[in-house]
Coordinates of C-alpha atoms and ligand atoms in Angstrom, one line a residue:
M1 CA 25.5 59.7 -16.7
L2 CA 26.1 59.4 -20.5
K3 CA 29.1 57.3 -20.9
T4 CA 30.5 57.6 -24.5
Q5 CA 31.5 55.2 -27.0
S6 CA 34.6 55.9 -29.0
A7 CA 33.8 56.1 -33.0
K8 CA 37.2 54.9 -33.9
D9 CA 38.2 51.5 -33.0
N10 CA 36.3 50.8 -29.7
W11 CA 33.1 49.9 -31.0
N12 CA 30.6 48.4 -28.7
A13 CA 29.0 45.6 -31.0
N14 CA 26.2 44.7 -28.6
L15 CA 24.9 48.3 -28.3
Y16 CA 25.0 48.5 -31.9
D17 CA 23.0 45.5 -32.6
Q18 CA 20.7 46.1 -29.7
N19 CA 19.8 50.1 -30.4
H20 CA 21.2 51.0 -34.1
S21 CA 20.0 48.2 -35.9
F22 CA 17.8 50.5 -38.4
V23 CA 21.5 51.0 -40.1
S24 CA 21.6 47.9 -41.9
R25 CA 17.8 47.9 -42.1
Y26 CA 18.0 50.7 -44.4
G27 CA 20.7 49.0 -46.2
N28 CA 18.5 46.6 -47.8
N29 CA 17.5 49.3 -50.3
L30 CA 20.9 49.5 -51.1
I31 CA 21.3 45.8 -51.8
E32 CA 18.5 46.3 -54.5
L33 CA 20.9 48.7 -56.3
L34 CA 23.7 46.2 -56.4
T35 CA 22.0 43.7 -58.5
L36 CA 24.1 40.8 -57.5
Q37 CA 24.3 38.0 -59.9
E38 CA 24.6 34.6 -58.3
G39 CA 28.3 33.5 -57.7
E40 CA 29.6 37.3 -57.8
K41 CA 32.4 38.0 -55.4
I42 CA 31.5 41.1 -53.4
L43 CA 33.4 43.2 -50.7
D44 CA 31.2 44.3 -48.0
L45 CA 33.1 47.7 -46.8
G46 CA 32.3 48.3 -43.4
C47 CA 30.2 45.3 -42.6
G48 CA 29.8 46.1 -39.0
T49 CA 28.2 42.9 -37.2
G50 CA 27.3 41.3 -40.3
D51 CA 23.9 41.5 -41.2
L52 CA 24.0 43.2 -44.6
A53 CA 27.1 40.5 -45.5
K54 CA 24.5 37.9 -44.8
K55 CA 21.9 39.0 -47.1
L56 CA 24.4 39.2 -49.8
S57 CA 25.6 35.7 -49.1
D58 CA 21.7 34.5 -49.0
N59 CA 21.1 36.4 -52.3
G60 CA 23.9 34.1 -53.8
G61 CA 27.1 36.4 -53.4
Y62 CA 30.3 35.0 -52.3
V63 CA 31.1 37.6 -49.4
V64 CA 34.0 39.1 -47.8
G65 CA 33.2 41.6 -44.9
V66 CA 35.6 44.1 -43.9
D67 CA 35.6 46.3 -40.8
K68 CA 38.1 48.6 -39.1
S69 CA 36.8 47.6 -35.7
Q70 CA 37.9 44.2 -34.3
N71 CA 34.9 44.2 -31.9
M72 CA 32.6 44.4 -35.0
I73 CA 34.3 41.6 -36.8
T74 CA 34.5 39.2 -33.8
Q75 CA 30.6 39.8 -33.6
A76 CA 30.0 39.2 -37.4
L77 CA 32.0 36.0 -37.1
M78 CA 29.8 35.0 -33.9
K79 CA 26.8 35.6 -35.7
Y80 CA 27.5 34.0 -39.2
P81 CA 30.6 31.7 -38.8
N82 CA 30.2 30.8 -42.5
I83 CA 31.2 34.3 -43.9
I84 CA 34.4 35.5 -44.1
F85 CA 35.0 38.5 -42.1
V86 CA 38.4 40.4 -41.4
V87 CA 39.6 43.7 -40.0
R88 CA 41.0 46.0 -42.6
N89 CA 41.2 49.6 -43.1
V90 CA 39.3 51.1 -45.8
I91 CA 42.0 53.4 -47.0
D92 CA 44.5 50.5 -47.4
L93 CA 42.3 47.3 -48.3
G94 CA 45.3 45.6 -49.8
Y95 CA 43.2 44.0 -52.4
N96 CA 44.0 43.8 -56.1
A97 CA 41.6 43.2 -58.8
E98 CA 39.6 40.5 -57.0
F99 CA 36.3 41.9 -56.5
D100 CA 33.1 41.9 -58.9
A101 CA 31.5 44.5 -56.6
V102 CA 32.6 46.7 -53.6
F103 CA 29.3 47.6 -51.6
S104 CA 29.4 49.9 -48.8
N105 CA 26.5 50.9 -46.4
A106 CA 26.9 54.1 -43.8
T107 CA 30.6 53.7 -43.6
L108 CA 32.3 56.1 -46.2
H109 CA 31.2 59.1 -44.0
W110 CA 33.8 58.0 -41.1
I111 CA 36.5 58.6 -43.8
K112 CA 38.1 61.7 -43.9
Q113 CA 40.9 60.8 -46.6
P114 CA 38.0 60.1 -49.5
K115 CA 40.6 60.0 -52.3
L116 CA 42.7 57.2 -50.4
A117 CA 39.5 55.2 -49.6
L118 CA 38.3 55.6 -53.4
T119 CA 41.6 54.6 -54.7
S120 CA 41.7 51.4 -52.4
I121 CA 38.3 50.7 -53.4
Y122 CA 39.3 51.2 -57.0
Q123 CA 42.1 48.6 -56.8
S124 CA 40.0 46.2 -55.4
L125 CA 37.7 45.8 -58.2
K126 CA 38.2 43.4 -61.3
P127 CA 38.0 45.6 -64.6
S128 CA 34.4 46.9 -65.0
G129 CA 33.6 46.0 -61.6
R130 CA 31.2 48.2 -59.7
F131 CA 31.0 50.3 -56.3
V132 CA 27.7 50.6 -54.9
A133 CA 27.7 53.0 -51.8
E134 CA 25.5 55.0 -49.2
F135 CA 26.7 57.3 -46.5
G136 CA 25.9 60.6 -45.2
G137 CA 26.0 63.5 -47.5
K138 CA 26.5 67.2 -47.1
G139 CA 24.2 68.6 -44.4
N140 CA 23.7 65.1 -42.8
V141 CA 22.6 65.3 -39.2
Q142 CA 23.4 69.0 -39.3
I143 CA 20.5 70.0 -36.8
I144 CA 21.8 67.6 -34.1
T145 CA 25.6 68.3 -34.6
N146 CA 25.0 72.2 -34.8
E147 CA 23.1 71.8 -31.5
I148 CA 25.9 69.4 -29.8
I149 CA 28.7 72.0 -30.8
N150 CA 26.5 75.1 -29.9
Q151 CA 26.2 73.3 -26.2
I152 CA 29.7 72.4 -26.0
K153 CA 30.7 76.3 -26.6
Q154 CA 28.1 77.6 -24.5
S155 CA 29.2 75.5 -21.6
G156 CA 32.6 77.5 -22.2
I157 CA 34.6 74.4 -23.6
A158 CA 36.6 75.2 -26.7
Y159 CA 35.2 73.1 -29.8
K160 CA 38.1 72.6 -32.7
E161 CA 36.8 71.6 -36.1
E162 CA 39.2 68.6 -36.0
Q163 CA 36.7 66.8 -33.6
F164 CA 34.0 66.6 -36.1
P165 CA 34.2 62.8 -36.9
W166 CA 32.3 62.7 -40.2
Y167 CA 33.0 63.9 -43.9
Y168 CA 29.8 65.0 -45.3
P169 CA 30.6 65.7 -48.8
S170 CA 28.2 67.1 -51.9
I171 CA 27.3 65.1 -54.4
G172 CA 29.7 67.1 -56.9
E173 CA 32.7 66.9 -54.5
Y174 CA 32.2 63.1 -54.2
T175 CA 31.9 62.2 -57.6
S176 CA 34.5 64.4 -58.9
L177 CA 36.8 62.4 -56.9
M178 CA 35.3 59.2 -58.1
E179 CA 36.1 60.3 -61.5
E180 CA 39.7 61.3 -60.7
V181 CA 40.3 58.0 -59.4
G182 CA 39.0 56.3 -62.6
F183 CA 35.6 55.5 -61.9
R184 CA 32.5 56.3 -64.5
V185 CA 29.8 57.2 -62.4
T186 CA 26.6 56.0 -63.6
F187 CA 24.2 56.8 -60.6
A188 CA 24.4 59.6 -57.9
E189 CA 21.5 61.1 -55.8
H190 CA 21.4 63.0 -52.4
F191 CA 18.3 62.8 -50.7
D192 CA 16.6 63.4 -47.2
R193 CA 16.1 60.3 -45.3
P194 CA 14.4 61.3 -41.7
T195 CA 15.5 58.5 -39.7
P196 CA 13.4 57.4 -36.4
L197 CA 15.6 56.6 -33.7
D198 CA 14.5 54.0 -31.4
G199 CA 12.9 54.9 -27.8
E200 CA 12.3 58.1 -25.9
N201 CA 16.3 57.9 -25.4
G202 CA 16.7 57.9 -29.0
L203 CA 18.7 60.8 -29.4
R204 CA 20.9 60.4 -26.3
N205 CA 21.8 56.7 -27.6
W206 CA 22.4 58.0 -31.1
I207 CA 25.1 60.6 -29.5
K208 CA 26.6 58.0 -27.3
M209 CA 26.9 55.4 -29.9
F210 CA 28.4 57.7 -32.7
G211 CA 29.4 61.1 -31.4
S212 CA 31.9 60.6 -28.8
K213 CA 34.8 62.4 -30.7
L214 CA 32.9 65.6 -30.5
F215 CA 33.1 65.2 -26.7
E216 CA 37.1 64.6 -26.4
G217 CA 38.6 66.1 -23.2
I218 CA 35.0 66.8 -21.6
D219 CA 34.2 64.7 -18.4
E220 CA 31.5 62.5 -18.1
T221 CA 29.3 64.9 -15.9
R222 CA 29.6 67.7 -18.2
I223 CA 28.7 65.4 -21.2
G224 CA 25.7 64.3 -19.8
N225 CA 24.7 68.3 -19.0
I226 CA 25.3 69.0 -22.6
V227 CA 23.5 66.2 -24.0
T228 CA 20.5 66.8 -21.9
N229 CA 20.7 70.6 -23.0
V230 CA 20.7 69.3 -26.6
E231 CA 17.7 67.1 -25.9
E232 CA 15.6 70.2 -24.7
K233 CA 16.6 72.4 -27.4
L234 CA 16.0 70.2 -30.0
K235 CA 12.7 68.5 -28.7
E236 CA 10.5 70.7 -30.4
I237 CA 12.1 70.3 -33.8
L238 CA 13.1 66.5 -34.0
Y239 CA 10.7 64.8 -31.5
K240 CA 7.1 63.5 -32.8
D241 CA 4.9 61.4 -31.8
G242 CA 7.0 59.7 -29.2
K243 CA 10.1 59.4 -31.4
W244 CA 13.3 61.2 -32.2
I245 CA 13.6 61.9 -35.8
A246 CA 17.3 62.5 -36.9
D247 CA 17.9 64.5 -40.1
Y248 CA 19.7 62.2 -42.2
K249 CA 20.9 63.1 -45.8
R250 CA 22.4 60.4 -47.9
I251 CA 24.5 60.1 -50.9
R252 CA 23.9 57.1 -52.8
L253 CA 25.8 56.2 -55.8
I254 CA 27.3 53.6 -58.5
G255 CA 30.8 54.0 -60.0
I256 CA 32.0 51.5 -62.7
K257 CA 36.0 50.6 -62.7
E258 CA 37.1 51.8 -66.4
K259 CA 40.7 51.3 -68.0
Ligands
BEZ1 C1 24.7 58.0 -41.2 O1 24.4 57.0 -41.5 O2 24.5 59.1 -42.1 C2 25.4 58.1 -39.9 C3 25.5 57.3 -38.8 C4 26.0 57.5 -37.6 C5 26.8 58.4 -37.7 C6 26.6 59.5 -38.4 C7 26.2 59.5 -39.8

C-alpha cells in the first residue's frame, strides 16, 4: 500500500536522501552558473538535506542553508555540522542586505506566493547581489500530474485546483515578477530535462515523496489503486529500458539586485 508523504512540513529526509538524490545531483550545473568567488556569503534557499550547501562551502562560500522543513534541517545539520542551517520560510526570510548571492535549486515551484518570495529574496541580498535559481517551469511533469488528476476523477473523487501543490510559471511570467520586485534579469531559460527516476518503482516513489497534496482526503487503499492505474497508463510513454523518465521542464535564471 502506498503511504503518502506530506509535501508541506513533514518531509521524510531519509527517504529523500535514499531515493531522490538526483535532485541535488542536477543542482551541480546550477553551481557553475553561480560563479562563486572565495569568501562570498551565500544563502542556499530550500537547502533540503544540505548536499549543495556542502558543495558551495567546499567551493569557498560562507554558506547559510535555509529550509521550511525541520526534518530536512535536522538531517542537514547531522550530515554537515560545520555549516549553518536554519528553518526559515521563503516568503519571510527576515534577512536584510546580508548575502552576496541567493542560490536556490528545486524549491521555488513549491511557493505559490512568488512575489512575496522574490521580495524576501531581494531584501536578503546586498546591493548588486545575485539571485541564481532553478525550478519547475510551465508544463513541468504535466504528463504525470494530468494522469494522476484524471485517475482521481475517474475513481469518482472530486478534485479541486487548490490541491495542486506546485507553481509552474512561464519564463515571461516569472521574469516579469522579478523585474517588478527590482531585479535586472540577466539570464533566463526554460528547457526540457527528462529525468530518470531510480528503479522500477521510480514513479510510485516520486508520487509518494512529492505528490501527497494531490491525494488529500483520499484513503490509502484508494490512493494505492489510483497510483497503480497511473503506472499502467503511463508505462508506454514514460517507462523506457527499465526506467521511468519524468517529464521535467525547468526554468533557470539569474537576477541582479538593482537600486
Ligand atoms: C522539480 O524539481 O521540478 C520537482 C521536484 C519535485 C516535485 C515537483 C517538481
